[in-house]
Amino acid sequence: MISIKRVIVALVWLVMLGMPIYVVLNELPPGFWGLADANVIRAVFMRLIGLALFTLITQQILMQEFRPFFSKIMGPYFTKRYHIIVGTFTLLFALLHPILYYVSALAQGSRFLDVASGQGYPWPTRYFYLLGPFSLLILICTALSGLLRRAKWLQKYWYLIHKLNYLLFITAFVHSWNVGSDVQTNQIIRTLWLVYLTVIVLGFINKFVLTKYRARFNQTTASESSNGEPVKPLTAES
């Protein structure tokens, strides 16, 4: 029997992916696909891929932050395999975003070096544009570190490299927030992005700050209990 919690998690995942895509498609004028030229259609696909890509990155980091929660509901094996398979797909999917942008820009007569260096953007937007290729580089490093984690030369460092996903989220968020046309103009998508940012930050604090604090507190409590001393409960005043 399928657990209700599993269904809820799956629905949340689908809504996260589907909502920004629906918002973009819903704003297209009637008959768009039959009337628009190739460059305009490529631009729309690039927008859709960018929104879906940022959502996938967010979901991967959420699974990394709240692994015990997802393992309990979806099962440890499924959670691990999903994280690996979708992470690999996200890397391959991420390559489509710059490819479509380069193809569209080059088809309109732009030079490759101008496109690569963001010459079409004014300062400081050019800096935000260049965060896109930098985010892709981080994604390549983090994804490959996970795939090659069993290699002897990488076993000691792969998880440290994998933590760069947090830097990836920050750079991708800043890039999307300042360059992405839909994030700049659509309030629904902007709100969704801010929700993602808030949850990621809270998850980071929980995983790397509160978890260690709770572990130290539990260790101290256990030590005091073994010595026969009364344990004072943790309160806001203590």
PDB file of C-alpha atoms in Angstrom:
ATOM      1  CA  MET A   1       0.000   0.000   0.000  1.00  0.00           C
ATOM      2  CA  ILE A   2       1.351   3.418  -0.976  1.00  0.00           C
ATOM      3  CA  SER A   3       2.015   5.700   1.972  1.00  0.00           C
ATOM      4  CA  ILE A   4       0.147   9.018   2.070  1.00  0.00           C
ATOM      5  CA  LYS A   5       3.405  10.734   3.009  1.00  0.00           C
ATOM      6  CA  ARG A   6       5.070   9.371  -0.137  1.00  0.00           C
ATOM      7  CA  VAL A   7       2.229  10.689  -2.268  1.00  0.00           C
ATOM      8  CA  ILE A   8       2.499  14.121  -0.646  1.00  0.00           C
ATOM      9  CA  VAL A   9       6.275  14.265  -1.196  1.00  0.00           C
ATOM     10  CA  ALA A  10       5.858  13.202  -4.837  1.00  0.00           C
ATOM     11  CA  LEU A  11       3.143  15.831  -5.392  1.00  0.00           C
ATOM     12  CA  VAL A  12       5.291  18.569  -3.833  1.00  0.00           C
ATOM     13  CA  TRP A  13       8.175  17.556  -6.102  1.00  0.00           C
ATOM     14  CA  LEU A  14       5.939  17.667  -9.183  1.00  0.00           C
ATOM     15  CA  VAL A  15       4.444  21.039  -8.223  1.00  0.00           C
ATOM     16  CA  MET A  16       7.930  22.472  -7.734  1.00  0.00           C
ATOM     17  CA  LEU A  17       8.870  21.414 -11.253  1.00  0.00           C
ATOM     18  CA  GLY A  18       5.543  22.140 -12.903  1.00  0.00           C
ATOM     19  CA  MET A  19       4.602  25.500 -11.420  1.00  0.00           C
ATOM     20  CA  PRO A  20       7.256  27.724 -13.101  1.00  0.00           C
ATOM     21  CA  ILE A  21       6.856  25.871 -16.396  1.00  0.00           C
ATOM     22  CA  TYR A  22       3.074  26.340 -16.282  1.00  0.00           C
ATOM     23  CA  VAL A  23       3.489  30.056 -15.500  1.00  0.00           C
ATOM     24  CA  VAL A  24       5.714  30.593 -18.560  1.00  0.00           C
ATOM     25  CA  LEU A  25       3.544  28.561 -20.939  1.00  0.00           C
ATOM     26  CA  ASN A  26       0.372  30.207 -19.659  1.00  0.00           C
ATOM     27  CA  GLU A  27       1.715  33.649 -20.580  1.00  0.00           C
ATOM     28  CA  LEU A  28       2.386  32.742 -24.227  1.00  0.00           C
ATOM     29  CA  PRO A  29      -0.101  34.243 -26.683  1.00  0.00           C
ATOM     30  CA  PRO A  30      -2.572  32.004 -28.546  1.00  0.00           C
ATOM     31  CA  GLY A  31      -1.038  30.327 -31.591  1.00  0.00           C
ATOM     32  CA  PHE A  32       2.496  31.079 -30.390  1.00  0.00           C
ATOM     33  CA  TRP A  33       4.065  27.788 -31.499  1.00  0.00           C
ATOM     34  CA  GLY A  34       2.762  28.156 -35.027  1.00  0.00           C
ATOM     35  CA  LEU A  35       3.654  31.842 -35.484  1.00  0.00           C
ATOM     36  CA  ALA A  36       6.958  32.340 -33.636  1.00  0.00           C
ATOM     37  CA  ASP A  37      10.268  32.003 -35.451  1.00  0.00           C
ATOM     38  CA  ALA A  38      13.019  29.581 -34.459  1.00  0.00           C
ATOM     39  CA  ASN A  39      15.001  32.061 -32.354  1.00  0.00           C
ATOM     40  CA  VAL A  40      11.969  33.020 -30.272  1.00  0.00           C
ATOM     41  CA  ILE A  41      11.070  29.361 -29.709  1.00  0.00           C
ATOM     42  CA  ARG A  42      14.664  28.610 -28.670  1.00  0.00           C
ATOM     43  CA  ALA A  43      14.483  31.497 -26.215  1.00  0.00           C
ATOM     44  CA  VAL A  44      11.314  30.071 -24.651  1.00  0.00           C
ATOM     45  CA  PHE A  45      12.853  26.619 -24.331  1.00  0.00           C
ATOM     46  CA  MET A  46      15.945  28.179 -22.778  1.00  0.00           C
ATOM     47  CA  ARG A  47      13.754  29.920 -20.194  1.00  0.00           C
ATOM     48  CA  LEU A  48      11.912  26.687 -19.408  1.00  0.00           C
ATOM     49  CA  ILE A  49      15.164  24.755 -19.071  1.00  0.00           C
ATOM     50  CA  GLY A  50      16.650  27.424 -16.819  1.00  0.00           C
ATOM     51  CA  LEU A  51      13.643  27.355 -14.475  1.00  0.00           C
ATOM     52  CA  ALA A  52      13.512  23.554 -14.410  1.00  0.00           C
ATOM     53  CA  LEU A  53      17.269  23.343 -13.879  1.00  0.00           C
ATOM     54  CA  PHE A  54      17.242  25.642 -10.858  1.00  0.00           C
ATOM     55  CA  THR A  55      14.341  23.640  -9.420  1.00  0.00           C
ATOM     56  CA  LEU A  56      16.227  20.359  -9.890  1.00  0.00           C
ATOM     57  CA  ILE A  57      19.308  21.813  -8.198  1.00  0.00           C
ATOM     58  CA  THR A  58      17.133  22.970  -5.296  1.00  0.00           C
ATOM     59  CA  GLN A  59      15.535  19.545  -4.964  1.00  0.00           C
ATOM     60  CA  GLN A  60      18.915  17.818  -4.979  1.00  0.00           C
ATOM     61  CA  ILE A  61      20.194  20.051  -2.185  1.00  0.00           C
ATOM     62  CA  LEU A  62      17.009  19.533  -0.177  1.00  0.00           C
ATOM     63  CA  MET A  63      17.501  15.774  -0.414  1.00  0.00           C
ATOM     64  CA  GLN A  64      21.088  16.256   0.692  1.00  0.00           C
ATOM     65  CA  GLU A  65      20.055  18.434   3.656  1.00  0.00           C
ATOM     66  CA  PHE A  66      17.073  16.393   4.810  1.00  0.00           C
ATOM     67  CA  ARG A  67      18.320  12.911   3.891  1.00  0.00           C
ATOM     68  CA  PRO A  68      16.980  11.262   7.108  1.00  0.00           C
ATOM     69  CA  PHE A  69      13.504  12.665   6.408  1.00  0.00           C
ATOM     70  CA  PHE A  70      13.419  11.446   2.795  1.00  0.00           C
ATOM     71  CA  SER A  71      14.984   8.090   3.721  1.00  0.00           C
ATOM     72  CA  LYS A  72      12.294   7.511   6.338  1.00  0.00           C
ATOM     73  CA  ILE A  73       9.442   8.282   3.937  1.00  0.00           C
ATOM     74  CA  MET A  74      10.761   7.081   0.567  1.00  0.00           C
ATOM     75  CA  GLY A  75      13.203   4.441   1.827  1.00  0.00           C
ATOM     76  CA  PRO A  76      17.014   4.710   2.063  1.00  0.00           C
ATOM     77  CA  TYR A  77      17.711   2.798  -1.153  1.00  0.00           C
ATOM     78  CA  PHE A  78      15.232   4.759  -3.269  1.00  0.00           C
ATOM     79  CA  THR A  79      16.414   8.082  -1.828  1.00  0.00           C
ATOM     80  CA  LYS A  80      20.054   7.291  -2.550  1.00  0.00           C
ATOM     81  CA  ARG A  81      19.413   6.011  -6.083  1.00  0.00           C
ATOM     82  CA  TYR A  82      17.100   8.939  -6.874  1.00  0.00           C
ATOM     83  CA  HIS A  83      19.720  11.412  -5.695  1.00  0.00           C
ATOM     84  CA  ILE A  84      22.407   9.812  -7.875  1.00  0.00           C
ATOM     85  CA  ILE A  85      20.289   9.283 -11.004  1.00  0.00           C
ATOM     86  CA  VAL A  86      18.555  12.673 -10.952  1.00  0.00           C
ATOM     87  CA  GLY A  87      21.844  14.367 -10.053  1.00  0.00           C
ATOM     88  CA  THR A  88      23.436  12.843 -13.160  1.00  0.00           C
ATOM     89  CA  PHE A  89      20.439  13.870 -15.274  1.00  0.00           C
ATOM     90  CA  THR A  90      20.637  17.402 -13.855  1.00  0.00           C
ATOM     91  CA  LEU A  91      24.251  17.662 -14.983  1.00  0.00           C
ATOM     92  CA  LEU A  92      23.400  16.542 -18.521  1.00  0.00           C
ATOM     93  CA  PHE A  93      20.277  18.721 -18.553  1.00  0.00           C
ATOM     94  CA  ALA A  94      22.324  21.723 -17.450  1.00  0.00           C
ATOM     95  CA  LEU A  95      24.369  21.553 -20.636  1.00  0.00           C
ATOM     96  CA  LEU A  96      21.255  22.292 -22.716  1.00  0.00           C
ATOM     97  CA  HIS A  97      20.780  25.716 -21.152  1.00  0.00           C
ATOM     98  CA  PRO A  98      24.030  27.329 -22.396  1.00  0.00           C
ATOM     99  CA  ILE A  99      23.914  25.360 -25.661  1.00  0.00           C
ATOM    100  CA  LEU A 100      20.529  26.819 -26.577  1.00  0.00           C
ATOM    101  CA  TYR A 101      21.671  30.304 -25.557  1.00  0.00           C
ATOM    102  CA  TYR A 102      24.847  30.065 -27.634  1.00  0.00           C
ATOM    103  CA  VAL A 103      23.009  28.655 -30.653  1.00  0.00           C
ATOM    104  CA  SER A 104      20.386  31.400 -30.477  1.00  0.00           C
ATOM    105  CA  ALA A 105      22.978  34.188 -30.038  1.00  0.00           C
ATOM    106  CA  LEU A 106      25.264  32.883 -32.778  1.00  0.00           C
ATOM    107  CA  ALA A 107      22.310  32.471 -35.151  1.00  0.00           C
ATOM    108  CA  GLN A 108      21.610  36.176 -34.681  1.00  0.00           C
ATOM    109  CA  GLY A 109      25.157  37.110 -35.703  1.00  0.00           C
ATOM    110  CA  SER A 110      26.909  37.396 -32.318  1.00  0.00           C
ATOM    111  CA  ARG A 111      30.522  36.317 -31.990  1.00  0.00           C
ATOM    112  CA  PHE A 112      31.360  33.342 -29.786  1.00  0.00           C
ATOM    113  CA  LEU A 113      33.783  35.261 -27.538  1.00  0.00           C
ATOM    114  CA  ASP A 114      31.271  38.074 -27.115  1.00  0.00           C
ATOM    115  CA  VAL A 115      28.618  35.597 -26.038  1.00  0.00           C
ATOM    116  CA  ALA A 116      31.006  33.764 -23.685  1.00  0.00           C
ATOM    117  CA  SER A 117      32.097  36.988 -21.989  1.00  0.00           C
ATOM    118  CA  GLY A 118      28.592  38.420 -21.755  1.00  0.00           C
ATOM    119  CA  GLN A 119      29.269  41.450 -23.954  1.00  0.00           C
ATOM    120  CA  GLY A 120      25.566  41.883 -24.552  1.00  0.00           C
ATOM    121  CA  TYR A 121      24.942  42.675 -20.891  1.00  0.00           C
ATOM    122  CA  PRO A 122      25.735  45.996 -19.192  1.00  0.00           C
ATOM    123  CA  TRP A 123      27.657  46.176 -15.946  1.00  0.00           C
ATOM    124  CA  PRO A 124      26.997  44.852 -13.334  1.00  0.00           C
ATOM    125  CA  THR A 125      24.574  42.432 -15.014  1.00  0.00           C
ATOM    126  CA  ARG A 126      27.525  40.939 -16.879  1.00  0.00           C
ATOM    127  CA  TYR A 127      28.905  39.661 -13.575  1.00  0.00           C
ATOM    128  CA  PHE A 128      25.608  37.942 -12.840  1.00  0.00           C
ATOM    129  CA  TYR A 129      25.575  36.455 -16.339  1.00  0.00           C
ATOM    130  CA  LEU A 130      29.067  34.998 -15.855  1.00  0.00           C
ATOM    131  CA  LEU A 131      27.855  33.260 -12.705  1.00  0.00           C
ATOM    132  CA  GLY A 132      25.959  30.942 -15.061  1.00  0.00           C
ATOM    133  CA  PRO A 133      29.070  29.245 -16.539  1.00  0.00           C
ATOM    134  CA  PHE A 134      30.643  29.289 -13.070  1.00  0.00           C
ATOM    135  CA  SER A 135      27.586  27.487 -11.656  1.00  0.00           C
ATOM    136  CA  LEU A 136      27.857  24.899 -14.422  1.00  0.00           C
ATOM    137  CA  LEU A 137      31.511  24.315 -13.507  1.00  0.00           C
ATOM    138  CA  ILE A 138      30.563  23.784  -9.851  1.00  0.00           C
ATOM    139  CA  LEU A 139      27.769  21.398 -10.881  1.00  0.00           C
ATOM    140  CA  ILE A 140      30.214  19.361 -12.957  1.00  0.00           C
ATOM    141  CA  CYS A 141      32.594  19.104  -9.987  1.00  0.00           C
ATOM    142  CA  THR A 142      29.926  18.151  -7.443  1.00  0.00           C
ATOM    143  CA  ALA A 143      28.173  15.660  -9.728  1.00  0.00           C
ATOM    144  CA  LEU A 144      31.394  13.940 -10.758  1.00  0.00           C
ATOM    145  CA  SER A 145      32.593  13.793  -7.151  1.00  0.00           C
ATOM    146  CA  GLY A 146      29.432  11.881  -6.270  1.00  0.00           C
ATOM    147  CA  LEU A 147      29.698   9.535  -9.254  1.00  0.00           C
ATOM    148  CA  LEU A 148      33.408   8.848  -8.646  1.00  0.00           C
ATOM    149  CA  ARG A 149      33.200   8.759  -4.849  1.00  0.00           C
ATOM    150  CA  ARG A 150      34.459   5.154  -4.699  1.00  0.00           C
ATOM    151  CA  ALA A 151      37.706   5.987  -6.484  1.00  0.00           C
ATOM    152  CA  LYS A 152      40.637   5.655  -4.066  1.00  0.00           C
ATOM    153  CA  TRP A 153      42.090   9.065  -4.894  1.00  0.00           C
ATOM    154  CA  LEU A 154      38.723  10.730  -4.207  1.00  0.00           C
ATOM    155  CA  GLN A 155      37.346   8.817  -1.219  1.00  0.00           C
ATOM    156  CA  LYS A 156      38.696  11.282   1.357  1.00  0.00           C
ATOM    157  CA  TYR A 157      37.565  14.395  -0.472  1.00  0.00           C
ATOM    158  CA  TRP A 158      34.427  13.616  -2.445  1.00  0.00           C
ATOM    159  CA  TYR A 159      31.984  14.666   0.297  1.00  0.00           C
ATOM    160  CA  LEU A 160      33.865  17.907   0.870  1.00  0.00           C
ATOM    161  CA  ILE A 161      33.589  18.652  -2.845  1.00  0.00           C
ATOM    162  CA  HIS A 162      29.931  17.621  -2.762  1.00  0.00           C
ATOM    163  CA  LYS A 163      29.259  20.336  -0.181  1.00  0.00           C
ATOM    164  CA  LEU A 164      29.992  22.864  -2.921  1.00  0.00           C
ATOM    165  CA  ASN A 165      26.345  22.304  -3.848  1.00  0.00           C
ATOM    166  CA  TYR A 166      25.582  25.103  -1.407  1.00  0.00           C
ATOM    167  CA  LEU A 167      27.861  27.436  -3.330  1.00  0.00           C
ATOM    168  CA  LEU A 168      26.187  26.161  -6.506  1.00  0.00           C
ATOM    169  CA  PHE A 169      22.774  27.103  -5.136  1.00  0.00           C
ATOM    170  CA  ILE A 170      23.949  30.607  -4.220  1.00  0.00           C
ATOM    171  CA  THR A 171      25.573  31.308  -7.589  1.00  0.00           C
ATOM    172  CA  ALA A 172      22.640  29.798  -9.509  1.00  0.00           C
ATOM    173  CA  PHE A 173      20.175  31.806  -7.424  1.00  0.00           C
ATOM    174  CA  VAL A 174      22.012  35.096  -7.986  1.00  0.00           C
ATOM    175  CA  HIS A 175      22.379  34.326 -11.709  1.00  0.00           C
ATOM    176  CA  SER A 176      18.700  33.441 -12.089  1.00  0.00           C
ATOM    177  CA  TRP A 177      17.476  36.340  -9.954  1.00  0.00           C
ATOM    178  CA  ASN A 178      19.396  38.984 -11.888  1.00  0.00           C
ATOM    179  CA  VAL A 179      19.493  37.556 -15.423  1.00  0.00           C
ATOM    180  CA  GLY A 180      16.436  35.323 -15.712  1.00  0.00           C
ATOM    181  CA  SER A 181      13.665  37.281 -17.400  1.00  0.00           C
ATOM    182  CA  ASP A 182      10.874  35.262 -15.776  1.00  0.00           C
ATOM    183  CA  VAL A 183      12.281  35.607 -12.267  1.00  0.00           C
ATOM    184  CA  GLN A 184      12.553  39.355 -12.735  1.00  0.00           C
ATOM    185  CA  THR A 185       9.067  39.904 -14.125  1.00  0.00           C
ATOM    186  CA  ASN A 186       6.827  37.222 -12.614  1.00  0.00           C
ATOM    187  CA  GLN A 187       5.877  37.594  -8.952  1.00  0.00           C
ATOM    188  CA  ILE A 188       4.839  33.947  -8.589  1.00  0.00           C
ATOM    189  CA  ILE A 189       8.255  32.679  -9.664  1.00  0.00           C
ATOM    190  CA  ARG A 190      10.061  35.304  -7.565  1.00  0.00           C
ATOM    191  CA  THR A 191       8.093  34.217  -4.502  1.00  0.00           C
ATOM    192  CA  LEU A 192       8.813  30.570  -5.232  1.00  0.00           C
ATOM    193  CA  TRP A 193      12.539  31.320  -5.521  1.00  0.00           C
ATOM    194  CA  LEU A 194      12.487  33.160  -2.180  1.00  0.00           C
ATOM    195  CA  VAL A 195      10.749  30.190  -0.552  1.00  0.00           C
ATOM    196  CA  TYR A 196      13.467  27.890  -1.905  1.00  0.00           C
ATOM    197  CA  LEU A 197      16.162  30.211  -0.581  1.00  0.00           C
ATOM    198  CA  THR A 198      14.566  30.317   2.867  1.00  0.00           C
ATOM    199  CA  VAL A 199      14.190  26.536   3.119  1.00  0.00           C
ATOM    200  CA  ILE A 200      17.762  25.915   1.921  1.00  0.00           C
ATOM    201  CA  VAL A 201      19.158  28.376   4.483  1.00  0.00           C
ATOM    202  CA  LEU A 202      17.089  26.854   7.296  1.00  0.00           C
ATOM    203  CA  GLY A 203      18.164  23.374   6.224  1.00  0.00           C
ATOM    204  CA  PHE A 204      21.799  24.453   6.225  1.00  0.00           C
ATOM    205  CA  ILE A 205      21.475  25.869   9.743  1.00  0.00           C
ATOM    206  CA  ASN A 206      19.743  22.703  10.932  1.00  0.00           C
ATOM    207  CA  LYS A 207      22.305  20.365   9.397  1.00  0.00           C
ATOM    208  CA  PHE A 208      25.550  22.143  10.178  1.00  0.00           C
ATOM    209  CA  VAL A 209      24.726  24.192  13.285  1.00  0.00           C
ATOM    210  CA  LEU A 210      21.784  22.830  15.251  1.00  0.00           C
ATOM    211  CA  THR A 211      22.631  19.162  14.665  1.00  0.00           C
ATOM    212  CA  LYS A 212      26.121  19.620  16.121  1.00  0.00           C
ATOM    213  CA  TYR A 213      24.710  21.614  19.024  1.00  0.00           C
ATOM    214  CA  ARG A 214      22.164  18.890  19.780  1.00  0.00           C
ATOM    215  CA  ALA A 215      24.864  16.224  19.534  1.00  0.00           C
ATOM    216  CA  ARG A 216      27.085  18.062  22.035  1.00  0.00           C
ATOM    217  CA  PHE A 217      24.146  18.586  24.372  1.00  0.00           C
ATOM    218  CA  ASN A 218      23.157  14.901  24.223  1.00  0.00           C
ATOM    219  CA  GLN A 219      26.761  13.858  24.819  1.00  0.00           C
ATOM    220  CA  THR A 220      26.974  16.141  27.858  1.00  0.00           C
ATOM    221  CA  THR A 221      23.638  14.849  29.135  1.00  0.00           C
ATOM    222  CA  ALA A 222      24.748  11.239  28.766  1.00  0.00           C
ATOM    223  CA  SER A 223      28.028  11.982  30.535  1.00  0.00           C
ATOM    224  CA  GLU A 224      26.281  13.661  33.471  1.00  0.00           C
ATOM    225  CA  SER A 225      23.791  10.821  33.724  1.00  0.00           C
ATOM    226  CA  SER A 226      26.574   8.237  33.848  1.00  0.00           C
ATOM    227  CA  ASN A 227      28.194  10.163  36.714  1.00  0.00           C
ATOM    228  CA  GLY A 228      24.981  10.057  38.699  1.00  0.00           C
ATOM    229  CA  GLU A 229      24.497  13.826  38.576  1.00  0.00           C
ATOM    230  CA  PRO A 230      21.033  15.294  38.016  1.00  0.00           C
ATOM    231  CA  VAL A 231      20.420  16.466  34.495  1.00  0.00           C
ATOM    232  CA  LYS A 232      19.178  20.005  34.111  1.00  0.00           C
ATOM    233  CA  PRO A 233      16.741  20.338  31.215  1.00  0.00           C
ATOM    234  CA  LEU A 234      17.720  22.613  28.325  1.00  0.00           C
ATOM    235  CA  THR A 235      15.665  25.805  28.523  1.00  0.00           C
ATOM    236  CA  ALA A 236      15.867  29.248  26.999  1.00  0.00           C
ATOM    237  CA  GLU A 237      17.302  30.549  30.276  1.00  0.00           C
ATOM    238  CA  SER A 238      20.016  27.933  30.674  1.00  0.00           C
TER     239      SER A 238
END
